[in-house]
PDB file of C-alpha atoms in Angstrom:
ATOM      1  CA  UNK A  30      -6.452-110.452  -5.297  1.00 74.00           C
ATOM      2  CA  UNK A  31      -6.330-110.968  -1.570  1.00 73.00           C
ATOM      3  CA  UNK A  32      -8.200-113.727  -1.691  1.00 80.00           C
ATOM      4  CA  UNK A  33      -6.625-115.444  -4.108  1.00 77.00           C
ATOM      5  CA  UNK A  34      -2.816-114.867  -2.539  1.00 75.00           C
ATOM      6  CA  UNK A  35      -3.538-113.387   1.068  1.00 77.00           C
ATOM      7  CA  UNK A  36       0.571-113.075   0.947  1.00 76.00           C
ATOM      8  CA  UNK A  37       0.411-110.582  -2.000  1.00 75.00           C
ATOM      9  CA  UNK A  38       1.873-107.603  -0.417  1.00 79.00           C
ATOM     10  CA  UNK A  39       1.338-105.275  -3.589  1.00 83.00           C
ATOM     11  CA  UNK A  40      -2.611-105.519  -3.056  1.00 80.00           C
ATOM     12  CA  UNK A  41      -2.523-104.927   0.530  1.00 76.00           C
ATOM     13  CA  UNK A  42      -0.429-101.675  -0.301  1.00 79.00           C
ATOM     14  CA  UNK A  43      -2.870-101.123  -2.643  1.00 84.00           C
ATOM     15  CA  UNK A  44      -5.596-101.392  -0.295  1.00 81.00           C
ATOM     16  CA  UNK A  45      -4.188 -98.951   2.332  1.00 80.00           C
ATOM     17  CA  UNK A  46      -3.343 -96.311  -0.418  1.00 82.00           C
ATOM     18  CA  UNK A  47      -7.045 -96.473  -1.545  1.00 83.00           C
ATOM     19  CA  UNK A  48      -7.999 -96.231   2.390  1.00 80.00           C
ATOM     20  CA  UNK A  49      -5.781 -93.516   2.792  1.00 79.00           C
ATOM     21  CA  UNK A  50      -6.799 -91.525  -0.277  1.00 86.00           C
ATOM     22  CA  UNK A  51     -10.488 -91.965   0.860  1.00 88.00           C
ATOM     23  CA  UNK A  52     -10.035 -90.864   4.280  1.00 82.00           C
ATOM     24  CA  UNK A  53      -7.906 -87.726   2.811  1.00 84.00           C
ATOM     25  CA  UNK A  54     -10.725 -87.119   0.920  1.00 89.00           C
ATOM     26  CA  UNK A  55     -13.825 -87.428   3.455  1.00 89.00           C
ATOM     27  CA  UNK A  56     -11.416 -85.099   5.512  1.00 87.00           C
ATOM     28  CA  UNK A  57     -11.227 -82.464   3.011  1.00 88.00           C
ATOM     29  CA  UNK A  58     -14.907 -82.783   1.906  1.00 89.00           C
ATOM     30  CA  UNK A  59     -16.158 -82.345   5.479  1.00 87.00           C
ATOM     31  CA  UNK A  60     -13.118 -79.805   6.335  1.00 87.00           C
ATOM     32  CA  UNK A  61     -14.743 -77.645   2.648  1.00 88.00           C
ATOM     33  CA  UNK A  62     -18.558 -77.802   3.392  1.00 89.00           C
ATOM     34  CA  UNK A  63     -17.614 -76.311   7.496  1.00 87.00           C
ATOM     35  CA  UNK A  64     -15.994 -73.624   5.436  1.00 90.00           C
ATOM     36  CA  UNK A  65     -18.731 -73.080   3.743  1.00 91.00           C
ATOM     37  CA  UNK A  66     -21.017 -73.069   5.896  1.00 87.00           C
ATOM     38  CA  UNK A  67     -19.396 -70.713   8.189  1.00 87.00           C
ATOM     39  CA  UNK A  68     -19.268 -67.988   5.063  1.00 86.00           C
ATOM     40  CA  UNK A  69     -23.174 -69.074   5.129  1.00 86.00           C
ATOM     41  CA  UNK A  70     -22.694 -67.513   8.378  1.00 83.00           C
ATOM     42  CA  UNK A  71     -24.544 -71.297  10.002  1.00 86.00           C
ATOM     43  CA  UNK A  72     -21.989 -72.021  12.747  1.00 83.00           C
ATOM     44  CA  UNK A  73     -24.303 -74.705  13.728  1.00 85.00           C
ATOM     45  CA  UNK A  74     -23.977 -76.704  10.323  1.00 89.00           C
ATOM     46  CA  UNK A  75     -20.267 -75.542  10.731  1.00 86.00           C
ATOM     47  CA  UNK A  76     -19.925 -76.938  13.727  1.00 87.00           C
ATOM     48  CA  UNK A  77     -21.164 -80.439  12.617  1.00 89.00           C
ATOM     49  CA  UNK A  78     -18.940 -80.615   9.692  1.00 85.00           C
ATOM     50  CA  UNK A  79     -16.163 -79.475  11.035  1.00 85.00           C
ATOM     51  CA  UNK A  80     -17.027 -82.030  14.170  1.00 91.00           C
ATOM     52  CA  UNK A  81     -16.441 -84.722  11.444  1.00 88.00           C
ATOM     53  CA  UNK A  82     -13.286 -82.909  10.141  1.00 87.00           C
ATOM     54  CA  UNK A  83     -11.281 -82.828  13.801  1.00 87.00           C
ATOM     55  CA  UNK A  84     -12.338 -86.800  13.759  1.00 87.00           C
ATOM     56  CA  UNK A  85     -10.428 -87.506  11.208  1.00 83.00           C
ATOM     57  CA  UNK A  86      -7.398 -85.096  11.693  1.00 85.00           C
ATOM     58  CA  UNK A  87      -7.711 -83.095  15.212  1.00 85.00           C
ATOM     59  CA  UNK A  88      -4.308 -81.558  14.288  1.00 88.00           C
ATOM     60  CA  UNK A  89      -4.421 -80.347  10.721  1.00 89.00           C
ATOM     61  CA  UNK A  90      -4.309 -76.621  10.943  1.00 90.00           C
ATOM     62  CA  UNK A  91      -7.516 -75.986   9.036  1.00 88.00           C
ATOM     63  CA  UNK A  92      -9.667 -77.784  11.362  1.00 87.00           C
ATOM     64  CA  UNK A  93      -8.052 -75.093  14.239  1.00 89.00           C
ATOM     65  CA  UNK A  94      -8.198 -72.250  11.866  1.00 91.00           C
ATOM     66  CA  UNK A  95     -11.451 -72.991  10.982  1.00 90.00           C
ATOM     67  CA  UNK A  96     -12.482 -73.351  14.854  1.00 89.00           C
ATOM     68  CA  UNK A  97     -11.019 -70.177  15.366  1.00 88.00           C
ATOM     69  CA  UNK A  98     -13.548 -68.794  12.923  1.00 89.00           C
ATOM     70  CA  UNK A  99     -16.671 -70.253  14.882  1.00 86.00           C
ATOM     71  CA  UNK A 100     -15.932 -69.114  17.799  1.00 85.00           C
ATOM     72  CA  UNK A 101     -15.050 -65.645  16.362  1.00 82.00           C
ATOM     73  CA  UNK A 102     -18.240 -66.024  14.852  1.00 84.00           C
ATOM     74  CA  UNK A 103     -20.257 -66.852  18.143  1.00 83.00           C
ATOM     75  CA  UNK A 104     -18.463 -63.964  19.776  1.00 84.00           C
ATOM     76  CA  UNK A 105     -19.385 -61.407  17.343  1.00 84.00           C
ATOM     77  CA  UNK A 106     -22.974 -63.036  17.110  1.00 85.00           C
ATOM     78  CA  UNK A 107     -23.542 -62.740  21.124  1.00 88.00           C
ATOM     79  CA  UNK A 108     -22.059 -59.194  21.022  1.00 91.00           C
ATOM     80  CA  UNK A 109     -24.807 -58.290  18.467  1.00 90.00           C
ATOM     81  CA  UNK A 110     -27.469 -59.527  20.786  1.00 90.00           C
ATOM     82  CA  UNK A 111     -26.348 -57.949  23.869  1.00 95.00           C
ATOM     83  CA  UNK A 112     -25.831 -54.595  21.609  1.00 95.00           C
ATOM     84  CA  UNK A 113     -29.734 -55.109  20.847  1.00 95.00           C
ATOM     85  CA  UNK A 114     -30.890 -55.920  24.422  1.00 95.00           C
ATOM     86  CA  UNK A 115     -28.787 -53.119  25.760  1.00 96.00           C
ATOM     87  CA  UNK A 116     -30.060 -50.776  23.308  1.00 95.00           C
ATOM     88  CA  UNK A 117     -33.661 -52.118  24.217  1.00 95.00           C
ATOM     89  CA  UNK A 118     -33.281 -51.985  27.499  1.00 96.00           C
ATOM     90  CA  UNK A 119     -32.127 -48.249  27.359  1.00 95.00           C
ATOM     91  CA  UNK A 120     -35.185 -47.126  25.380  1.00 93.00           C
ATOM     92  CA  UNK A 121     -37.340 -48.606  28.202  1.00 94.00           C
ATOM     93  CA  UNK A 122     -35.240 -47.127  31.227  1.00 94.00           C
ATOM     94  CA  UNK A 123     -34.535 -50.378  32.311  1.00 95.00           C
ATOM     95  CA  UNK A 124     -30.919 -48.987  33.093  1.00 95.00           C
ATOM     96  CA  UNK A 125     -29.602 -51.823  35.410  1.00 94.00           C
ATOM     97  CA  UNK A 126     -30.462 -54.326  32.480  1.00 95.00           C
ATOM     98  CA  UNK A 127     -28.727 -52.273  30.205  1.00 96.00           C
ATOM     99  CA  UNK A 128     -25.721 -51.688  32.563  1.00 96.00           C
ATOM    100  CA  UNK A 129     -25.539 -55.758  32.591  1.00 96.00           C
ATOM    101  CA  UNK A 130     -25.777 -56.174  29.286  1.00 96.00           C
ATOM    102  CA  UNK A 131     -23.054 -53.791  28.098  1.00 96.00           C
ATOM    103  CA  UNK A 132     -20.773 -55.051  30.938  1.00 95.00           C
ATOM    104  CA  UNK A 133     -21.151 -58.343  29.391  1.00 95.00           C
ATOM    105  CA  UNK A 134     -20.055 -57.097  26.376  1.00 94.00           C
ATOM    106  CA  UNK A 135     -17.277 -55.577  27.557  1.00 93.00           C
ATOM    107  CA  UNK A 136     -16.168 -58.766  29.414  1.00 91.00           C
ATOM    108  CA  UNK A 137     -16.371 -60.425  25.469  1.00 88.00           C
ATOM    109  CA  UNK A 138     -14.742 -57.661  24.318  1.00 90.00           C
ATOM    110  CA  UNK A 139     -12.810 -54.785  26.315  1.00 90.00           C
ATOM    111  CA  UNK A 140     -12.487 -52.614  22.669  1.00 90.00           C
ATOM    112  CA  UNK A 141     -16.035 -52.635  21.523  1.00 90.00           C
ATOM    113  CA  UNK A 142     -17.272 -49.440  21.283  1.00 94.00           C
ATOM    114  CA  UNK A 143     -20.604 -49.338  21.680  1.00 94.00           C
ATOM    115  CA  UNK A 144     -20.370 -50.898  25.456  1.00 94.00           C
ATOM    116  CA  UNK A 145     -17.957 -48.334  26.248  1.00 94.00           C
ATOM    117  CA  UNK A 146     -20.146 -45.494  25.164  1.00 95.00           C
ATOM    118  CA  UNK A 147     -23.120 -47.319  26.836  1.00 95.00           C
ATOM    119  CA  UNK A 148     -21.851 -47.628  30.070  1.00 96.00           C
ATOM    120  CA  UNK A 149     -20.822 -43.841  30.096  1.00 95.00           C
ATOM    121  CA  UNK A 150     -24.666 -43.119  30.071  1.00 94.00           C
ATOM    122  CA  UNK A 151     -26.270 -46.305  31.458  1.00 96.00           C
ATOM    123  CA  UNK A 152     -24.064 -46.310  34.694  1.00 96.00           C
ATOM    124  CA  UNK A 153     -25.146 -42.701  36.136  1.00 95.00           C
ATOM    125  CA  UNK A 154     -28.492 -43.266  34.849  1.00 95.00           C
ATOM    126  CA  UNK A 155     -29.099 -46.300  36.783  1.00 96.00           C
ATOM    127  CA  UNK A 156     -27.303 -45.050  39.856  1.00 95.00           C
ATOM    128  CA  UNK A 157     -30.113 -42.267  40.048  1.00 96.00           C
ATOM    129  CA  UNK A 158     -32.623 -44.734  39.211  1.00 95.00           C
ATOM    130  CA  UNK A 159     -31.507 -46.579  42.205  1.00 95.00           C
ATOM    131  CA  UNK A 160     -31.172 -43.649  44.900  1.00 95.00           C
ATOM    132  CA  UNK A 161     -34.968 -42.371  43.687  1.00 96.00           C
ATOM    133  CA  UNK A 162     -36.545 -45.896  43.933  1.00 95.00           C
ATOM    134  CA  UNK A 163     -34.590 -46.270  47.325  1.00 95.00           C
ATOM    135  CA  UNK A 164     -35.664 -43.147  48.799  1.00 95.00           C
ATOM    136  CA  UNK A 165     -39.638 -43.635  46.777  1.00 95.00           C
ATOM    137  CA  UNK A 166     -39.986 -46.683  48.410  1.00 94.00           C
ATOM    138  CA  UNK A 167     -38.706 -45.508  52.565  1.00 91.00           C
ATOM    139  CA  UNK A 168     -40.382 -42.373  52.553  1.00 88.00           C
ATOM    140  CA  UNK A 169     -40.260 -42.563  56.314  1.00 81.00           C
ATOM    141  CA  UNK A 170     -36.393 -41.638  55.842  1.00 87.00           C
ATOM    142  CA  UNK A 171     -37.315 -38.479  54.378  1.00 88.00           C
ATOM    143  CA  UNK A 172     -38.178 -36.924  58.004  1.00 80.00           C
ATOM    144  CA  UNK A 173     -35.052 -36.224  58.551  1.00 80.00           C
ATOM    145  CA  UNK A 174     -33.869 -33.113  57.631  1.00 79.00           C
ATOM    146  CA  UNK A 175     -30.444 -34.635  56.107  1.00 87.00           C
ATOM    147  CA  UNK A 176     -32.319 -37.216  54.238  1.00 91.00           C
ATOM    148  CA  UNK A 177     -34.900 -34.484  52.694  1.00 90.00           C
ATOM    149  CA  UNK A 178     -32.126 -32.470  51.386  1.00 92.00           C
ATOM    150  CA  UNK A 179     -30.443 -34.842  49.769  1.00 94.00           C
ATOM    151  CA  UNK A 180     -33.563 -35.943  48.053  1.00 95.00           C
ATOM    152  CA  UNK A 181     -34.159 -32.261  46.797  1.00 95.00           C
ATOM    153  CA  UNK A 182     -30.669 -32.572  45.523  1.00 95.00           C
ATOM    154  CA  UNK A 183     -31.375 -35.467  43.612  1.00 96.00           C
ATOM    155  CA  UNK A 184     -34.633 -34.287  42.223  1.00 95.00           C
ATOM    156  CA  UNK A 185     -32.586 -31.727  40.449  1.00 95.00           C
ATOM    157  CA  UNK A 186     -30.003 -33.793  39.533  1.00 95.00           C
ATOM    158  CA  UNK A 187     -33.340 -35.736  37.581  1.00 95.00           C
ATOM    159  CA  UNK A 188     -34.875 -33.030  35.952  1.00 94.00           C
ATOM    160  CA  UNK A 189     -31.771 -32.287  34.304  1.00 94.00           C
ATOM    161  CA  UNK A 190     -31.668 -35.763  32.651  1.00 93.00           C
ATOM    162  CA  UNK A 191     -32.558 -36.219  28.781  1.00 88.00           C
ATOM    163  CA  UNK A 192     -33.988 -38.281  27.755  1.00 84.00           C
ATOM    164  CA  UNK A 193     -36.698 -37.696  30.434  1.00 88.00           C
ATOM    165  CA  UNK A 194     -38.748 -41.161  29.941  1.00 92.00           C
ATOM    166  CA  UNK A 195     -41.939 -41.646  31.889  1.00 94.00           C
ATOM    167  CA  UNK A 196     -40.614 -44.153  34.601  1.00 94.00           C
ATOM    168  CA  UNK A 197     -37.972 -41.335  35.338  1.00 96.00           C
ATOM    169  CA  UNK A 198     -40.717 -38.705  35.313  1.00 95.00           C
ATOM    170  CA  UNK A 199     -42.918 -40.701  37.264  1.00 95.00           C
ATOM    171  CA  UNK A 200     -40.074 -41.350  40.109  1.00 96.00           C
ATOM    172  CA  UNK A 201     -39.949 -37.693  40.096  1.00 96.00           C
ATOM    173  CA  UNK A 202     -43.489 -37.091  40.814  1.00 96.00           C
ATOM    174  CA  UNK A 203     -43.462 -40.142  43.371  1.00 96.00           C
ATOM    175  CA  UNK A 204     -40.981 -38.661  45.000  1.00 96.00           C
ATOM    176  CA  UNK A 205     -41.542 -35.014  45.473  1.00 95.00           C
ATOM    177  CA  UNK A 206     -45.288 -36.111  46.597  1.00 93.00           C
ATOM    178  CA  UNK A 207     -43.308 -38.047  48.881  1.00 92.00           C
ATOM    179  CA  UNK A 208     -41.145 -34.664  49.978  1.00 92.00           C
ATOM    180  CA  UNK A 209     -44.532 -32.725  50.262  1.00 90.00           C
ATOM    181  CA  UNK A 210     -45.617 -35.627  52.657  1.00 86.00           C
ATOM    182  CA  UNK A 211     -43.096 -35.857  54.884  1.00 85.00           C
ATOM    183  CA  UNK A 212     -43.213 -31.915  55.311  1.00 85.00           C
ATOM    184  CA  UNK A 213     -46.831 -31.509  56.053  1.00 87.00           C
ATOM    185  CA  UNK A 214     -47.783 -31.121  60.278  1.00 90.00           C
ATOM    186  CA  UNK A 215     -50.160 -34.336  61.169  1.00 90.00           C
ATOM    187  CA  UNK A 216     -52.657 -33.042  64.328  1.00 93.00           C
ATOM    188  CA  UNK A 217     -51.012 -35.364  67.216  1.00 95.00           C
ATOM    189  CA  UNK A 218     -53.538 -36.132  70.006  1.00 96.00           C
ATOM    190  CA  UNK A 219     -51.547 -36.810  73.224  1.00 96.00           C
ATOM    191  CA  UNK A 220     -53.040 -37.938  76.147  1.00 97.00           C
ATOM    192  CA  UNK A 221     -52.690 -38.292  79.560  1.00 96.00           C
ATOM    193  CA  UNK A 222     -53.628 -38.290  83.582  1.00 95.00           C
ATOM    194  CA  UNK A 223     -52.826 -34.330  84.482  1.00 95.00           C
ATOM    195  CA  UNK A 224     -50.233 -35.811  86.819  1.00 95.00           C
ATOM    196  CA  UNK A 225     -47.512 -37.235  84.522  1.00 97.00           C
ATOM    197  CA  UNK A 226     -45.245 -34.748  83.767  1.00 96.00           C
ATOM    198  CA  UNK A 227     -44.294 -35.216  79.748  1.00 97.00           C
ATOM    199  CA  UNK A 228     -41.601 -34.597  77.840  1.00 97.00           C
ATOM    200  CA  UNK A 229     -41.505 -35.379  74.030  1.00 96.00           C
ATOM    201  CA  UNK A 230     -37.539 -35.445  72.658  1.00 92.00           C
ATOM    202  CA  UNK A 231     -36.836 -33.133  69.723  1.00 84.00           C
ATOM    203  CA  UNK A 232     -39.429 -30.330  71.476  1.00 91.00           C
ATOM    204  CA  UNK A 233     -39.140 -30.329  75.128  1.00 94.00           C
ATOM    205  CA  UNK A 234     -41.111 -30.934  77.940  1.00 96.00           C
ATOM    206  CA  UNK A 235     -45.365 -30.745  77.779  1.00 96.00           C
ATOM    207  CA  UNK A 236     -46.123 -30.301  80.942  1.00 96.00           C
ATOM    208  CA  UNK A 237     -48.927 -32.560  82.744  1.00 96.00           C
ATOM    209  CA  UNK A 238     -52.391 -32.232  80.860  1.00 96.00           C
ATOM    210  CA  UNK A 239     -55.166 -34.703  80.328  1.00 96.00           C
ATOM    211  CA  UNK A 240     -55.121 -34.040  76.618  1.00 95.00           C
ATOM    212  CA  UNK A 241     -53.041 -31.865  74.231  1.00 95.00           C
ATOM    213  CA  UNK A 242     -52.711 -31.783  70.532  1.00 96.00           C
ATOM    214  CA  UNK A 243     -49.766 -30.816  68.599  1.00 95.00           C
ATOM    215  CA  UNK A 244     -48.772 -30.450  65.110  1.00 93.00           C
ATOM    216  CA  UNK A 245     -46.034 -32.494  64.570  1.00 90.00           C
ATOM    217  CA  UNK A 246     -44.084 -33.148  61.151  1.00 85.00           C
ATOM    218  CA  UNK A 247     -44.076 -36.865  59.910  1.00 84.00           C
ATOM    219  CA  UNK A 248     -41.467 -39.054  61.764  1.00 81.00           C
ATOM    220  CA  UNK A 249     -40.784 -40.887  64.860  1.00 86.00           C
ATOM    221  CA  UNK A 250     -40.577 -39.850  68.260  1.00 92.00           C
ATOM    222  CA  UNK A 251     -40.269 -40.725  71.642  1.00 96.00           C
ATOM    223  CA  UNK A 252     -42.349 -39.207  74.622  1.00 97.00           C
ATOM    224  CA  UNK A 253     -40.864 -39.869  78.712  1.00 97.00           C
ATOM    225  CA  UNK A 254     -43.309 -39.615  81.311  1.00 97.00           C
ATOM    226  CA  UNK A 255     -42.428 -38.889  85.210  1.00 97.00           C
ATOM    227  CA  UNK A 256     -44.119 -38.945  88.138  1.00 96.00           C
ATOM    228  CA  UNK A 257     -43.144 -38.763  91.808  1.00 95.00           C
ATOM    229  CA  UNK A 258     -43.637 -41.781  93.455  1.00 95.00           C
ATOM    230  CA  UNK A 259     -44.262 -43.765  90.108  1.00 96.00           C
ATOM    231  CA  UNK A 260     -42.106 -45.668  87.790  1.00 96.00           C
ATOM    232  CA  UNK A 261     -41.107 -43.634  84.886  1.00 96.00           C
ATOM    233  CA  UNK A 262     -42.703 -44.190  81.012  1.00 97.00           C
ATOM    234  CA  UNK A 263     -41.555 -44.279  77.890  1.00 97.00           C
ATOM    235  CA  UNK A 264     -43.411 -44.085  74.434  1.00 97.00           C
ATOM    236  CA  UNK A 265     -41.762 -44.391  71.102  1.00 95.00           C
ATOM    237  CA  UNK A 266     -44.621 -42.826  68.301  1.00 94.00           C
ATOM    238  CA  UNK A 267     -44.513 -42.552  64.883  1.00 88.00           C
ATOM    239  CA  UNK A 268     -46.195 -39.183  63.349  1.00 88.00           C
ATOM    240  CA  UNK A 269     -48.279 -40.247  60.211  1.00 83.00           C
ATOM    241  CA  UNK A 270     -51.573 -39.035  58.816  1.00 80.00           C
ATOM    242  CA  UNK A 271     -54.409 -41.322  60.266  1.00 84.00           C
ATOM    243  CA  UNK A 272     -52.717 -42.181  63.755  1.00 89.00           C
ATOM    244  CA  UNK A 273     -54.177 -43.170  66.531  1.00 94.00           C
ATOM    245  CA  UNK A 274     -53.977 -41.072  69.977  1.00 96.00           C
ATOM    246  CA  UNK A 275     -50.613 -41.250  72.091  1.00 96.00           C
ATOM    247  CA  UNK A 276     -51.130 -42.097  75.733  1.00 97.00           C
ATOM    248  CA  UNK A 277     -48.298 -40.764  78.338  1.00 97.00           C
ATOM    249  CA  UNK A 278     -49.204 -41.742  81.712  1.00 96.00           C
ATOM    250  CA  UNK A 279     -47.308 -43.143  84.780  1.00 96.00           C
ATOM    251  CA  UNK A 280     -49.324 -46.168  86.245  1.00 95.00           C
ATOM    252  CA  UNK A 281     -46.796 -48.533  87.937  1.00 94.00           C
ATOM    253  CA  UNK A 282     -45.898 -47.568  91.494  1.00 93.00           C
ATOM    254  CA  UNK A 283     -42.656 -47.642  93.024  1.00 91.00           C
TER     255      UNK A 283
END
């Protein structure tokens, strides 16, 4: 009809209705299957369809309602997974993981109750976990006498843990063999010129000698030498099985 009278405003109305009605209905059709599809419980097809929905009418409250529902969706969907990789992680004692996971959860969602619960048990656990591998892997802190006792502390704290998995049981062992260690005497060969006089901090002065041994518990030390006329020594050691011989001995003249 336009063709034949270009001026006939009744077809061009015409035209635009049938436009209109078409658009209305690509809208709803696209608007229906995102619906469905997020029942389906495929956000990704519901994302596409709805994609095409907001394209045609950003504003219509269905496209924002059904938005809402995706992203509800995605939410509830990533809360699943971190329940399953904190629950994972748990079994295997991985209990930093599992403290990451269910804070991430609870940064999704403050209310859910599983992180809540989680984080009641994961959060101690992995605190020990820490201190054991921390003190497991610096033994050397363990000769001191403050240090030693606060391990034995925590070894009880650990033994009273349940479950008792075998990376926990194993940083028990590790660690008291570690205890036993640093509590066993090493044989200390010292040695010297008989005319330094020697003085080891922590037990006092030695006397002059040419050689002395001593039984000495793991740790570090730090022998002074003195000698009239000479320039004064001093020897920082570290007691450990297998060392080598200490040599105190004033060379350097005044």
């Amino acid at each position: 009809a336009l063709q034949l009278d270009p001026d006939t405003s009744e077809a061009a109305d015409a035209l635009a209705h049938i436009a209109a009605r078409r658009a209305d209905a690509e809208f709803r059709q696209a608007l229906g299957e995102a619906i469905a599809a997020i029942d389906r419980g495929n956000l990704g097809l519901a994302e596409t369809h709805l994609a095409r929905a907001r394209a045609l009418r950003a504003q219509d409250p269905g496209v924002q309602q059904a938005a809402a529902r995706i992203a509800e969706g995605r939410r509830g969907s990533k809360l699943g997974q971190l329940q399953t990789e904190a629950a994972t992680q748990m079994a295997a004692e991985d209990w930093p993981g599992a403290v990451a996971s269910l804070r991430a959860a609870q940064q999704l969602d403050a209310s859910v109750a599983f992180a809540r619960e989680g984080l009641a048990v994961a959060e101690p656990r992995a605190a020990l976990a820490t201190k054991l591998q921390e003190l497991i892997a610096r033994p050397e802190r363990l000769n001191s006498v403050a240090v030693a006792a606060d391990a034995e502390t925590l070894l009880a704290q650990a033994r009273t843990q349940s479950p008792a998995g075998p990376r926990l049981q194993e940083q028990i062992a590790s660690l008291r063999r570690a205890l036993d260690a640093a509590a066993q005497p090493v044989a200390v060969s010292l040695r010297s010129d008989a005319q330094t006089e020697v003085t080891i901090y922590k037990l006092g002065a030695q006397g002059r000698f040419d050689s002395k041994t001593l039984s000495l518990k793991p740790g570090r030390y730090v022998a002074v030498g003195a000698r009239a006329g000479y320039v004064d020594v001093r020897v920082e050691f570290e007691v450990k099985p297998g060392m080598n011989p200490v040599t105190v001995r004033c060379e350097e003249k005044l």
